[in-house]
Coordinates of C-alpha atoms in Angstrom, one line a residue:
M1 CA -19.7 44.6 46.7
K2 CA -22.8 42.5 46.0
T3 CA -22.4 43.1 42.2
L4 CA -18.7 42.0 42.4
K5 CA -19.7 38.9 44.3
I6 CA -22.3 38.0 41.6
S7 CA -19.8 38.6 38.8
C8 CA -17.2 36.3 40.5
V9 CA -19.9 33.5 40.9
A10 CA -20.8 33.9 37.2
L11 CA -17.1 33.7 36.2
V12 CA -16.6 30.6 38.2
M13 CA -19.7 29.0 36.7
A14 CA -18.5 29.9 33.2
L15 CA -15.1 28.4 33.9
N16 CA -16.6 25.3 35.3
A17 CA -18.8 25.0 32.2
Q18 CA -15.8 25.4 29.9
A19 CA -13.9 22.8 31.9
Q20 CA -16.8 20.4 31.7
D21 CA -17.1 21.0 27.9
K22 CA -13.4 20.2 27.5
K23 CA -13.8 17.0 29.5
N24 CA -16.4 15.9 27.0
L25 CA -14.1 16.5 24.0
V26 CA -11.5 14.4 22.3
V27 CA -8.2 16.1 22.5
P28 CA -5.4 15.4 19.9
N29 CA -2.3 13.7 21.4
E30 CA 1.0 15.5 21.7
N31 CA 2.2 14.2 18.4
L32 CA -0.6 15.8 16.4
I33 CA -0.8 19.4 15.0
A34 CA -4.5 20.1 14.6
E35 CA -5.6 23.4 13.1
N36 CA -9.2 24.7 12.6
I37 CA -10.7 21.3 13.3
A38 CA -14.2 21.5 14.9
P39 CA -14.7 20.1 18.4
I40 CA -15.0 16.3 18.5
T41 CA -17.2 14.9 21.3
K42 CA -16.4 11.8 23.3
E43 CA -19.9 10.7 22.4
L44 CA -19.0 10.6 18.7
S45 CA -15.7 8.8 19.6
Q46 CA -17.7 6.1 21.5
K47 CA -20.1 5.7 18.6
V48 CA -17.2 5.3 16.1
K49 CA -15.3 2.9 18.5
K50 CA -17.5 0.0 17.4
Y51 CA -15.9 0.3 14.0
A52 CA -12.4 1.2 15.1
E53 CA -11.2 -1.9 17.1
G54 CA -10.9 -4.5 14.3
R55 CA -7.5 -6.2 13.6
A56 CA -5.9 -8.0 10.8
A57 CA -3.2 -10.7 10.6
T58 CA -0.7 -11.2 7.7
L59 CA 1.8 -14.0 7.1
A60 CA 5.4 -12.9 7.6
S61 CA 7.4 -16.2 7.6
I62 CA 7.1 -20.0 7.9
H63 CA 9.4 -21.9 10.2
P64 CA 11.9 -24.2 8.3
L65 CA 11.4 -27.2 10.6
R66 CA 8.2 -26.9 12.6
D67 CA 4.5 -26.2 11.9
E68 CA 4.9 -22.6 13.1
I69 CA 4.6 -19.2 11.5
I70 CA 5.3 -15.6 12.2
I71 CA 2.5 -13.1 11.6
A72 CA 2.1 -9.4 11.9
T73 CA -0.9 -8.1 13.8
R74 CA -1.8 -5.3 16.3
F75 CA -2.7 -5.7 19.9
G76 CA -1.4 -2.3 21.1
S77 CA -0.7 0.8 19.1
T78 CA 1.1 -0.7 16.1
N79 CA 1.6 -3.9 14.1
Q80 CA 4.1 -6.2 15.7
L81 CA 5.4 -9.7 15.1
H82 CA 3.8 -12.6 16.8
R83 CA 4.5 -16.4 16.8
V84 CA 1.7 -18.9 16.2
S85 CA 2.6 -22.5 16.8
Q86 CA -0.7 -24.3 15.9
A87 CA -3.9 -23.6 14.0
M88 CA -6.0 -21.1 16.0
G89 CA -3.3 -21.1 18.7
A90 CA -2.3 -18.2 20.9
R91 CA -0.6 -15.3 19.1
K92 CA 2.6 -14.8 21.2
Q93 CA 4.0 -11.3 20.7
I94 CA 7.8 -11.3 20.1
T95 CA 8.5 -7.6 19.2
F96 CA 7.4 -4.7 21.4
F97 CA 8.1 -1.3 19.7
D98 CA 6.4 2.0 19.2
E99 CA 7.1 1.7 15.5
P100 CA 5.2 -0.9 13.4
I101 CA 6.8 -4.1 12.1
N102 CA 5.1 -5.8 9.3
G103 CA 7.5 -8.4 8.1
G104 CA 10.4 -10.7 9.1
T105 CA 12.2 -13.8 7.8
Y106 CA 13.4 -16.9 9.7
E107 CA 17.0 -18.0 9.5
P108 CA 16.4 -20.8 7.0
I109 CA 18.1 -23.9 8.6
K110 CA 17.1 -24.0 12.3
G111 CA 14.8 -21.0 12.6
D112 CA 16.4 -19.8 15.8
Y113 CA 16.2 -16.1 14.9
L114 CA 14.5 -13.7 12.6
I115 CA 15.7 -10.8 10.5
Y116 CA 13.3 -7.8 10.4
S117 CA 13.2 -4.2 9.3
R118 CA 12.1 -1.2 11.4
D119 CA 12.1 2.6 10.6
A120 CA 11.5 5.6 12.9
G121 CA 8.5 7.8 12.8
G122 CA 7.4 6.7 9.3
N123 CA 10.6 8.0 7.6
E124 CA 11.0 4.7 5.7
F125 CA 14.7 4.5 6.4
G126 CA 14.3 0.8 7.4
Q127 CA 17.2 -0.7 9.3
L128 CA 17.7 -4.5 9.6
Y129 CA 17.7 -6.2 13.0
K130 CA 18.4 -9.7 14.2
L131 CA 15.8 -11.0 16.7
D132 CA 16.9 -13.9 19.0
L133 CA 13.8 -16.0 19.5
K134 CA 15.0 -17.3 22.8
T135 CA 15.9 -14.0 24.5
L136 CA 13.7 -11.7 22.3
E137 CA 16.7 -9.4 22.1
S138 CA 17.2 -7.4 18.9
T139 CA 20.6 -6.5 17.5
L140 CA 21.0 -3.7 14.9
L141 CA 22.7 -5.0 11.8
T142 CA 22.8 -1.9 9.5
D143 CA 24.1 1.6 9.8
G144 CA 21.1 3.1 11.7
G145 CA 21.2 6.2 9.6
R146 CA 19.4 7.7 6.6
S147 CA 19.5 4.6 4.5
Q148 CA 16.9 2.1 3.3
N149 CA 17.8 -1.5 3.9
G150 CA 15.7 -4.5 2.9
G151 CA 15.1 -7.3 0.4
V152 CA 16.8 -10.0 2.6
T153 CA 17.7 -13.1 0.5
W154 CA 19.3 -15.9 2.4
K155 CA 21.9 -18.3 1.2
K156 CA 20.4 -21.8 1.2
D157 CA 22.8 -22.9 4.0
G158 CA 21.8 -20.0 6.3
S159 CA 25.4 -18.7 6.5
G160 CA 24.4 -15.2 5.5
F161 CA 22.1 -13.1 3.3
Y162 CA 22.2 -10.6 0.6
F163 CA 20.2 -7.4 0.9
S164 CA 19.8 -4.0 -0.9
S165 CA 20.7 -0.7 0.7
T166 CA 21.0 3.0 -0.3
K167 CA 23.7 3.6 2.4
R168 CA 26.5 4.5 -0.1
N169 CA 24.9 7.8 -1.3
G170 CA 21.2 7.8 -0.4
G171 CA 20.1 7.5 -4.0
D172 CA 21.4 4.2 -5.5
R173 CA 20.1 0.9 -4.2
D174 CA 23.3 -1.3 -4.1
I175 CA 23.5 -5.0 -3.2
Y176 CA 25.4 -6.1 -0.1
Y177 CA 26.2 -9.4 1.7
M178 CA 26.3 -10.0 5.5
N179 CA 26.7 -12.7 8.0
P180 CA 24.1 -11.6 10.6
N181 CA 26.3 -13.1 13.4
D182 CA 29.0 -10.6 12.5
P183 CA 27.4 -7.4 11.3
A184 CA 30.8 -5.9 10.6
S185 CA 31.1 -8.5 7.8
A186 CA 28.7 -6.5 5.6
K187 CA 30.3 -5.8 2.2
L188 CA 29.3 -4.2 -1.0
V189 CA 28.9 -6.8 -3.8
L190 CA 27.2 -4.8 -6.5
E191 CA 27.3 -1.0 -7.1
V192 CA 24.4 0.3 -9.3
K193 CA 22.9 3.5 -10.6
G194 CA 19.3 4.1 -9.6
G195 CA 16.8 3.4 -6.8
G196 CA 14.9 0.6 -8.5
W197 CA 17.2 -2.4 -8.0
G198 CA 16.4 -5.4 -5.9
I199 CA 17.2 -9.1 -5.4
A200 CA 14.8 -11.6 -7.0
D201 CA 16.3 -15.0 -6.2
I202 CA 19.5 -16.9 -5.3
S203 CA 20.8 -20.1 -6.8
E204 CA 21.1 -23.3 -4.8
D205 CA 24.9 -23.0 -4.6
G206 CA 24.7 -19.3 -3.7
K207 CA 27.0 -18.4 -6.7
K208 CA 24.4 -16.5 -8.6
L209 CA 21.8 -13.8 -7.9
L210 CA 18.9 -12.8 -10.1
I211 CA 18.5 -9.1 -9.8
N212 CA 15.5 -7.0 -10.9
E213 CA 15.8 -3.4 -12.1
Y214 CA 12.6 -1.4 -11.8
V215 CA 12.4 1.6 -14.2
S216 CA 8.7 2.3 -14.1
A217 CA 5.3 0.6 -13.9
N218 CA 5.8 0.0 -17.6
E219 CA 9.4 -1.1 -17.7
S220 CA 11.7 -3.4 -15.7
H221 CA 14.7 -5.7 -16.5
I222 CA 16.3 -8.9 -15.2
W223 CA 20.1 -9.3 -14.6
M224 CA 22.4 -12.0 -13.3
L225 CA 25.1 -11.4 -10.8
D226 CA 28.0 -13.8 -10.3
T227 CA 28.6 -13.5 -6.6
Q228 CA 32.2 -14.9 -6.9
T229 CA 33.5 -12.6 -9.7
G230 CA 31.1 -9.7 -9.2
K231 CA 30.2 -9.8 -12.9
L232 CA 26.7 -8.5 -13.8
S233 CA 25.2 -9.7 -17.0
E234 CA 21.9 -9.1 -18.8
V235 CA 19.3 -11.7 -18.7
S236 CA 16.6 -9.7 -20.5
N237 CA 17.6 -7.1 -23.1
R238 CA 18.3 -3.8 -21.4
T239 CA 17.4 -1.9 -24.6
D240 CA 13.8 -3.2 -24.4
K241 CA 11.5 -0.3 -23.7
S242 CA 8.0 -0.4 -22.3
V243 CA 8.2 -4.1 -21.3
V244 CA 7.8 -5.4 -17.8
Q245 CA 10.1 -8.3 -16.9
S246 CA 10.2 -9.1 -13.2
D247 CA 9.8 -11.6 -10.3
A248 CA 12.5 -13.9 -11.6
S249 CA 13.3 -17.3 -10.0
F250 CA 15.8 -20.1 -10.7
S251 CA 14.2 -23.2 -12.2
K252 CA 15.0 -26.8 -11.5
N253 CA 16.6 -26.7 -14.9
P254 CA 19.9 -24.8 -14.5
N255 CA 19.5 -23.2 -17.9
E256 CA 16.0 -21.8 -17.2
I257 CA 14.4 -19.1 -15.1
W258 CA 10.8 -18.3 -14.2
F259 CA 9.5 -14.8 -14.4
T260 CA 6.5 -12.6 -15.2
T261 CA 6.3 -10.3 -18.2
D262 CA 3.8 -8.3 -20.3
R263 CA 6.0 -8.8 -23.4
D264 CA 3.8 -9.1 -26.6
N265 CA 0.7 -8.9 -24.4
E266 CA -1.5 -6.5 -22.5
F267 CA -1.2 -8.4 -19.2
Q268 CA 1.7 -9.9 -17.2
R269 CA 2.0 -13.6 -18.0
L270 CA 3.9 -16.3 -16.1
A271 CA 6.8 -17.4 -18.4
T272 CA 10.1 -19.3 -18.6
M273 CA 13.2 -18.3 -20.4
N274 CA 16.0 -20.5 -21.7
L275 CA 19.2 -18.7 -20.5
Q276 CA 21.2 -19.9 -23.5
T277 CA 18.8 -19.4 -26.4
K278 CA 16.8 -16.5 -24.7
K279 CA 13.6 -18.3 -25.9
I280 CA 10.6 -17.3 -23.9
T281 CA 7.7 -19.7 -23.3
Y282 CA 4.4 -18.1 -22.1
L283 CA 2.4 -20.3 -19.7
T284 CA -0.7 -18.4 -18.7
S285 CA -1.9 -16.9 -22.0
S286 CA -5.4 -18.4 -21.4
I287 CA -5.9 -16.1 -18.5
P288 CA -6.5 -12.5 -19.7
W289 CA -5.4 -10.9 -16.4
N290 CA -2.1 -10.1 -14.6
V291 CA -0.2 -12.8 -12.8
E292 CA 0.7 -10.8 -9.7
G293 CA 2.9 -13.2 -7.8
Y294 CA 4.0 -16.8 -7.5
D295 CA 6.0 -19.1 -5.3
L296 CA 8.0 -22.2 -6.1
S297 CA 8.2 -25.2 -3.8
E298 CA 11.6 -26.0 -2.3
D299 CA 12.1 -28.9 -4.7
K300 CA 10.9 -26.7 -7.6
T301 CA 8.3 -29.3 -8.7
K302 CA 5.3 -27.2 -7.9
L303 CA 4.4 -23.6 -8.3
I304 CA 1.5 -21.5 -7.0
F305 CA 0.6 -18.3 -8.7
M306 CA -2.0 -15.5 -8.1
T307 CA -4.0 -13.6 -10.6
N308 CA -5.8 -10.3 -10.3
E309 CA -9.0 -10.8 -12.1
G310 CA -11.1 -7.6 -12.2
G311 CA -10.1 -6.6 -8.7
L312 CA -10.4 -10.1 -7.1
H313 CA -7.6 -12.6 -6.6
K314 CA -7.5 -16.3 -7.7
L315 CA -4.9 -18.9 -6.9
Y316 CA -3.6 -21.6 -9.3
L317 CA -1.4 -24.6 -8.8
M318 CA 1.0 -25.7 -11.5
D319 CA 3.1 -28.8 -12.1
T320 CA 6.5 -27.4 -13.2
A321 CA 7.4 -30.4 -15.3
T322 CA 4.2 -30.5 -17.4
K323 CA 3.5 -26.7 -17.0
Q324 CA -0.2 -27.7 -16.5
F325 CA -2.1 -25.7 -14.0
K326 CA -5.6 -25.6 -12.4
M327 CA -7.4 -23.2 -10.1
I328 CA -7.3 -24.1 -6.4
P329 CA -10.9 -24.9 -5.5
N330 CA -13.1 -23.9 -2.5
L331 CA -11.2 -20.7 -1.6
P332 CA -13.4 -17.8 -0.4
I333 CA -13.7 -14.9 -2.9
G334 CA -11.4 -12.1 -1.8
L335 CA -7.9 -10.7 -1.8
F336 CA -4.7 -12.7 -1.0
G337 CA -1.6 -11.4 0.8
G338 CA 1.5 -13.4 1.3
M339 CA 1.5 -17.1 0.0
N340 CA 4.3 -19.5 0.5
F341 CA 5.0 -23.2 0.4
T342 CA 6.0 -25.1 3.5
K343 CA 9.5 -26.6 3.3
D344 CA 8.1 -30.0 2.5
G345 CA 6.0 -28.6 -0.4
K346 CA 2.9 -30.4 0.8
S347 CA 1.0 -27.2 1.9
I348 CA 0.9 -23.5 1.5
F349 CA 0.2 -20.8 4.0
F350 CA -1.5 -17.7 2.7
S351 CA -3.2 -14.5 4.0
Q352 CA -6.6 -13.6 2.7
S353 CA -9.3 -10.9 3.3
T354 CA -12.9 -10.9 2.0
S355 CA -15.5 -8.2 1.7
D356 CA -16.7 -8.9 5.2
S357 CA -13.6 -10.0 7.0
S358 CA -10.1 -8.5 7.5
S359 CA -6.9 -10.4 6.6
D360 CA -6.2 -13.7 8.3
V361 CA -3.8 -16.6 7.8
Y362 CA -4.8 -20.0 6.4
K363 CA -3.1 -23.3 5.6
L364 CA -4.0 -25.3 2.5
D365 CA -3.2 -29.0 2.2
L366 CA -2.4 -29.5 -1.5
K367 CA -3.3 -33.2 -1.5
T368 CA -6.7 -32.9 0.1
N369 CA -7.5 -29.3 -0.8
K370 CA -8.5 -28.9 2.9
I371 CA -8.2 -25.4 4.2
V372 CA -7.4 -24.8 7.9
R373 CA -7.7 -21.4 9.5
W374 CA -4.7 -20.4 11.6
T375 CA -5.8 -17.0 12.9
E376 CA -9.1 -15.3 13.5
S377 CA -8.8 -11.5 13.9
E378 CA -11.4 -9.6 15.9
L379 CA -13.7 -7.2 14.1
G380 CA -14.5 -5.2 17.2
E381 CA -18.3 -4.8 17.5
M382 CA -18.9 -4.7 13.8
Q383 CA -21.5 -7.2 12.5
K384 CA -21.1 -8.8 9.1
E385 CA -24.7 -8.2 8.2
N386 CA -24.1 -4.4 8.5
M387 CA -21.1 -4.4 6.2
S388 CA -21.5 -2.9 2.8
K389 CA -20.5 -5.2 -0.1
P390 CA -18.7 -3.9 -3.2
K391 CA -20.4 -3.7 -6.6
F392 CA -18.5 -3.4 -9.8
I393 CA -19.4 -0.2 -11.8
E394 CA -18.4 1.2 -15.1
W395 CA -18.7 4.5 -17.0
K396 CA -17.5 6.2 -20.1
S397 CA -15.0 9.0 -19.9
F398 CA -14.6 12.1 -22.1
D399 CA -12.9 10.1 -24.9
G400 CA -15.1 7.1 -24.8
M401 CA -12.7 5.0 -22.7
K402 CA -14.4 2.7 -20.2
I403 CA -13.4 3.4 -16.6
S404 CA -14.4 1.2 -13.7
G405 CA -14.5 1.0 -9.9
F406 CA -16.2 -0.4 -6.9
Y407 CA -19.3 1.1 -5.3
Y408 CA -20.3 0.4 -1.7
P409 CA -24.0 1.4 -1.2
A410 CA -25.2 3.1 2.0
A411 CA -27.2 0.9 4.4
T412 CA -30.8 0.3 3.3
K413 CA -32.2 2.0 6.4
F414 CA -31.3 5.3 4.9
T415 CA -33.9 6.8 2.5
G416 CA -33.7 9.4 -0.2
K417 CA -30.7 10.3 -2.3
R418 CA -27.5 9.4 -0.6
P419 CA -24.3 11.6 -0.3
V420 CA -21.2 10.2 -1.9
M421 CA -17.5 9.9 -1.0
I422 CA -15.2 9.3 -4.0
N423 CA -12.0 7.8 -2.6
I424 CA -9.1 7.8 -5.1
H425 CA -6.1 5.4 -4.8
G426 CA -2.5 6.4 -4.9
G427 CA 0.4 5.1 -7.0
P428 CA -0.6 6.4 -9.5
E429 CA -0.4 2.8 -10.7
G430 CA -2.3 1.5 -7.6
Q431 CA -5.6 -0.3 -8.0
S432 CA -8.8 -0.1 -6.0
M433 CA -10.0 -3.7 -5.4
A434 CA -13.1 -5.4 -4.0
S435 CA -11.7 -5.1 -0.5
F436 CA -12.8 -5.2 3.1
L437 CA -14.0 -1.7 4.2
G438 CA -13.1 -2.1 7.8
S439 CA -13.7 1.0 9.8
N440 CA -15.0 2.7 6.7
N441 CA -18.2 0.8 7.2
Y442 CA -19.1 3.6 9.6
Y443 CA -19.7 5.9 6.7
T444 CA -22.1 3.5 5.0
A445 CA -23.8 2.0 8.1
E446 CA -24.0 5.1 10.4
M447 CA -23.8 8.1 8.1
G448 CA -25.7 6.8 5.1
V449 CA -22.8 7.8 2.8
A450 CA -22.2 5.8 -0.4
L451 CA -18.5 5.1 -1.2
I452 CA -17.0 4.9 -4.7
Y453 CA -13.4 3.7 -5.3
P454 CA -12.5 4.5 -8.9
N455 CA -9.7 3.0 -11.1
V456 CA -9.0 6.0 -13.4
R457 CA -6.6 5.6 -16.3
G458 CA -3.1 4.9 -15.1
S459 CA -4.3 2.3 -12.6
S460 CA -2.8 -1.2 -12.7
G461 CA -4.7 -4.4 -13.4
F462 CA -6.3 -3.4 -16.7
G463 CA -3.4 -3.9 -19.1
K464 CA -0.2 -2.0 -20.0
T465 CA -1.9 0.4 -22.4
Y466 CA -4.3 1.5 -19.7
I467 CA -1.5 2.0 -17.1
A468 CA 0.4 4.3 -19.5
K469 CA -2.6 6.5 -20.4
D470 CA -1.8 9.1 -17.7
N471 CA 1.9 9.5 -18.2
G472 CA 3.6 12.9 -18.7
F473 CA 1.5 15.4 -20.7
L474 CA -1.6 13.1 -20.4
R475 CA -1.8 13.7 -16.6
E476 CA -5.1 15.6 -16.5
D477 CA -6.9 13.0 -18.6
S478 CA -7.2 10.9 -15.4
V479 CA -8.8 14.0 -13.7
K480 CA -11.3 14.0 -16.5
D481 CA -12.2 10.4 -15.6
I482 CA -13.4 11.7 -12.2
G483 CA -15.4 14.4 -14.1
A484 CA -17.1 11.6 -16.0
L485 CA -17.8 9.8 -12.7
L486 CA -19.5 12.9 -11.5
D487 CA -21.7 12.6 -14.6
W488 CA -22.4 9.0 -13.8
I489 CA -23.4 9.8 -10.2
A490 CA -25.8 12.4 -11.4
Q491 CA -27.6 9.7 -13.4
Q492 CA -28.1 7.3 -10.4
P493 CA -31.5 7.7 -8.8
E494 CA -30.2 6.7 -5.3
L495 CA -27.2 9.1 -5.3
D496 CA -27.1 12.8 -4.5
K497 CA -25.1 14.7 -7.1
D498 CA -25.2 17.8 -4.9
R499 CA -23.5 16.2 -2.0
I500 CA -20.1 14.7 -3.2
M501 CA -16.8 14.6 -1.3
I502 CA -13.5 13.8 -2.9
M503 CA -10.8 12.0 -0.9
G504 CA -7.5 10.5 -1.8
G505 CA -4.0 9.7 -0.6
S506 CA -0.6 10.3 -2.1
Y507 CA -1.2 10.5 -5.9
G508 CA -4.8 10.2 -4.9
G509 CA -4.2 13.3 -2.9
Y510 CA -3.1 15.1 -6.1
M511 CA -6.2 13.8 -7.8
T512 CA -8.3 15.2 -4.9
L513 CA -6.7 18.6 -5.2
A514 CA -7.0 18.7 -9.0
T515 CA -10.7 17.7 -8.8
A516 CA -11.2 20.4 -6.2
F517 CA -10.2 23.1 -8.7
H518 CA -11.4 21.5 -12.0
Y519 CA -14.9 20.6 -10.7
A520 CA -15.3 23.1 -7.8
D521 CA -18.9 23.7 -8.6
R522 CA -19.8 20.0 -8.6
I523 CA -18.4 18.9 -5.2
R524 CA -19.1 19.9 -1.6
C525 CA -15.7 19.4 0.0
S526 CA -12.3 17.5 -0.3
V527 CA -9.9 15.6 1.9
D528 CA -6.3 15.5 0.8
V529 CA -4.1 12.9 2.5
V530 CA -0.3 13.2 1.9
G531 CA -1.0 14.6 -1.6
I532 CA 1.2 16.3 -4.2
S533 CA 0.3 20.0 -4.6
N534 CA 3.0 20.9 -7.1
F535 CA 4.8 18.3 -9.2
N536 CA 7.9 20.5 -9.6
T537 CA 8.4 21.1 -5.8
F538 CA 7.5 17.5 -5.2
L539 CA 10.2 16.2 -7.6
K540 CA 12.7 18.6 -6.0
N541 CA 12.1 17.5 -2.5
T542 CA 11.2 13.8 -2.6
E543 CA 13.9 11.5 -1.4
E544 CA 16.8 11.0 -3.9
Y545 CA 16.3 7.2 -4.3
R546 CA 12.8 7.9 -5.6
R547 CA 13.3 10.9 -7.9
D548 CA 14.3 9.3 -11.2
L549 CA 11.6 6.6 -10.7
R550 CA 8.9 9.3 -10.3
R551 CA 10.2 11.3 -13.3
V552 CA 9.4 8.4 -15.6
E553 CA 5.8 8.6 -14.4
Y554 CA 5.1 12.3 -13.9
G555 CA 7.6 13.8 -16.4
D556 CA 11.1 15.2 -16.0
E557 CA 11.0 18.7 -14.6
R558 CA 14.5 19.4 -15.9
D559 CA 12.9 19.7 -19.4
P560 CA 11.6 23.3 -19.6
K561 CA 8.5 22.3 -21.5
M562 CA 7.6 19.6 -19.0
A563 CA 8.4 22.0 -16.0
A564 CA 6.0 24.6 -17.5
F565 CA 3.3 22.0 -18.0
L566 CA 3.7 20.7 -14.4
E567 CA 3.5 24.2 -13.2
K568 CA 0.4 24.8 -15.1
I569 CA -1.5 21.8 -13.8
S570 CA -0.3 21.9 -10.2
P571 CA -3.2 22.5 -7.7
L572 CA -1.0 25.0 -5.9
N573 CA -1.1 27.3 -8.9
N574 CA -4.9 27.0 -9.2
T575 CA -6.1 27.7 -5.7
D576 CA -8.1 30.6 -6.9
K577 CA -10.5 28.1 -8.5
I578 CA -10.9 26.1 -5.3
K579 CA -14.2 27.3 -3.7
K580 CA -15.1 24.5 -1.3
P581 CA -13.7 23.5 2.1
M582 CA -10.5 21.5 2.1
F583 CA -9.1 19.1 4.8
I584 CA -5.3 18.5 4.5
I585 CA -3.7 15.5 6.4
Q586 CA 0.1 14.9 6.4
G587 CA 2.9 13.1 8.2
T588 CA 5.9 15.3 9.2
N589 CA 8.4 12.6 8.3
D590 CA 7.0 11.6 4.9
P591 CA 10.0 10.8 2.6
R592 CA 7.8 10.3 -0.5
V593 CA 5.5 13.4 -0.5
P594 CA 7.3 15.8 1.8
V595 CA 5.4 17.8 4.4
T596 CA 6.1 21.0 2.4
E597 CA 3.6 19.8 -0.2
A598 CA 0.9 20.1 2.5
T599 CA 2.0 23.2 4.2
Q600 CA 2.4 25.3 1.0
M601 CA -1.2 24.3 0.0
R602 CA -2.6 25.0 3.4
D603 CA -0.9 28.4 3.7
K604 CA -2.0 29.6 0.2
L605 CA -5.6 28.5 0.8
K606 CA -5.7 30.2 4.2
T607 CA -4.3 33.4 2.7
Q608 CA -7.1 33.4 0.2
G609 CA -9.7 33.0 3.0
N610 CA -10.7 29.4 2.1
V611 CA -12.0 27.0 4.8
V612 CA -9.0 24.8 5.6
W613 CA -8.7 22.1 8.2
Y614 CA -5.2 20.8 8.8
L615 CA -3.9 17.7 10.7
E616 CA -0.2 16.8 10.9
A617 CA 1.4 13.9 12.8
K618 CA 5.0 14.5 14.0
D619 CA 5.7 10.8 14.4
E620 CA 4.3 9.6 11.1
G621 CA 5.4 9.5 7.4
H622 CA 3.4 8.6 4.3
G623 CA 0.1 8.0 6.0
F624 CA -0.8 7.4 9.6
R625 CA 0.1 3.9 11.1
K626 CA -0.1 4.4 14.9
K627 CA -3.6 3.7 16.3
A628 CA -4.0 6.9 18.4
N629 CA -3.2 9.0 15.3
V630 CA -5.4 6.8 13.0
D631 CA -8.3 7.1 15.4
F632 CA -8.1 10.9 15.7
Q633 CA -7.8 11.2 11.9
R634 CA -10.9 9.1 11.4
L635 CA -12.9 11.1 13.9
A636 CA -11.7 14.4 12.4
V637 CA -12.8 13.2 8.9
I638 CA -16.2 12.2 10.2
R639 CA -16.6 15.5 11.9
Y640 CA -15.6 17.3 8.7
M641 CA -18.1 15.3 6.8
E642 CA -20.8 16.2 9.3
E643 CA -20.1 19.9 8.8
Y644 CA -19.6 20.1 5.0
L645 CA -21.0 17.0 3.3
L646 CA -24.1 16.1 5.3
K647 CA -25.5 19.4 6.4

């Protein structure tokens, strides 16, 4: 009896200890599927929290009559729309949903209501809603089903808007018109073939639309739609190949349009075209960088445009009559988001982030060049002096091509050779820029890990030859660029070539998986976020509206030679070469890279006996957007790094 009593006491003590241990652990929420992830303590969570509570604010829309804007920012779990009525004024929340909302547009005459888009669980089937700004009631305007709806372009009198939608068949992005006060009025005005169509601009009288057709990162075309007859005519020559012609706008001159193009040049220039003679006049040839966006004032007498100059943005102001332009002075060095003229053309609102601050909204008076800050987003407990600043780096690849990126050093308090995280962007035509690290400052400031964000061949921002260097059968040349980066790291006295982790999302996820098998002996571990594990299964299962657009970039799997090549290079078919731990992160509802790309990779690695951590969010799509999920992902990655990179 005495022995039994002692055993019972021991069992109770053991159970109490287990319960206490669980109380001290971070448990994934009900929407997360977490497999083989090491215990995460609340102590670690508290330490990371200092870096995890920052916010950002981006410009959504400017009121047509008042000094008032709509911004997107987060105070709860997700980004929602807020109204700001004066500089540094209170941010009044006007949408309250579980799903994030990042944009909206005022009705252009009185500004009494907004049109915004919202999807469900990250599935990217955005539906349009009307938000009454007096009652804050939302009304669904579109079908509410498996269609994508967006690109709202108002008629100048506010009587209705044009928008693009895939609702006809799920694959083709047609053009529709709707009076938002009568959703049943929605009608098809242009039926097209392909998922790359969108509205660029509308004429003053509403009788013409400029339409953009995106084919690939290397090719796009401009069309004109007569909204009364339904006739679609070419503006640019549809037979032109490997030329980008996009972002078209009507000029003050009825026979002229503005647009950006890389025709006869490595970079996209701002240009005008005479619609009768088709003569093109290039306006920014003196700037050897891409013009990445522009906005015309309401009276079309002024134009602001943004350039991407080596991973940093600059703003220029142009007089549309003389075509003379000058850089806007006194702007902080950083990256710009939205930028738009006020209705009177006297000011612009813009969003900007810098290396030590997240995105906020500012107003620039064009006469005085005075900048007034309109929002100031909290950085949590992060201190600017502890933030790592980007350094431009460059290395030569296997064929002598120069590859570049940004390097964020570990904090100086850490001594000895520092471990490295290489973080590869998606796209593949994305670009890593000199951006704000945000919560990633934890890696440099608290873990002593140096970060490198490379721009391998195929990245945008470096000319059209560079962006095409990874297409089709050239795919693995970009992986070799990472191999050359590993060589560069080995030559740096402050970096530890024996402690390198590869991480990337989307196409960057493919690059991560490919690096894991090509350079298995040169890395410690990998983190694949929504990555492609087999191009053939990816092209089969990605949403229909994307499939042809992706074939132009990755290759057409219906061609037997291309299918065989894609099969050969796919990480799923090279798992036998992967020797190091792998962490796979995925959203269940991802329409771009379906969840099957993650599960098939996970299952095959597990069967082989590899170390595999797995995290899947049932309420997310192409990357995590809800704060609870983002927070757990961050903690899990840090825990993974502690186990496999730092030890």
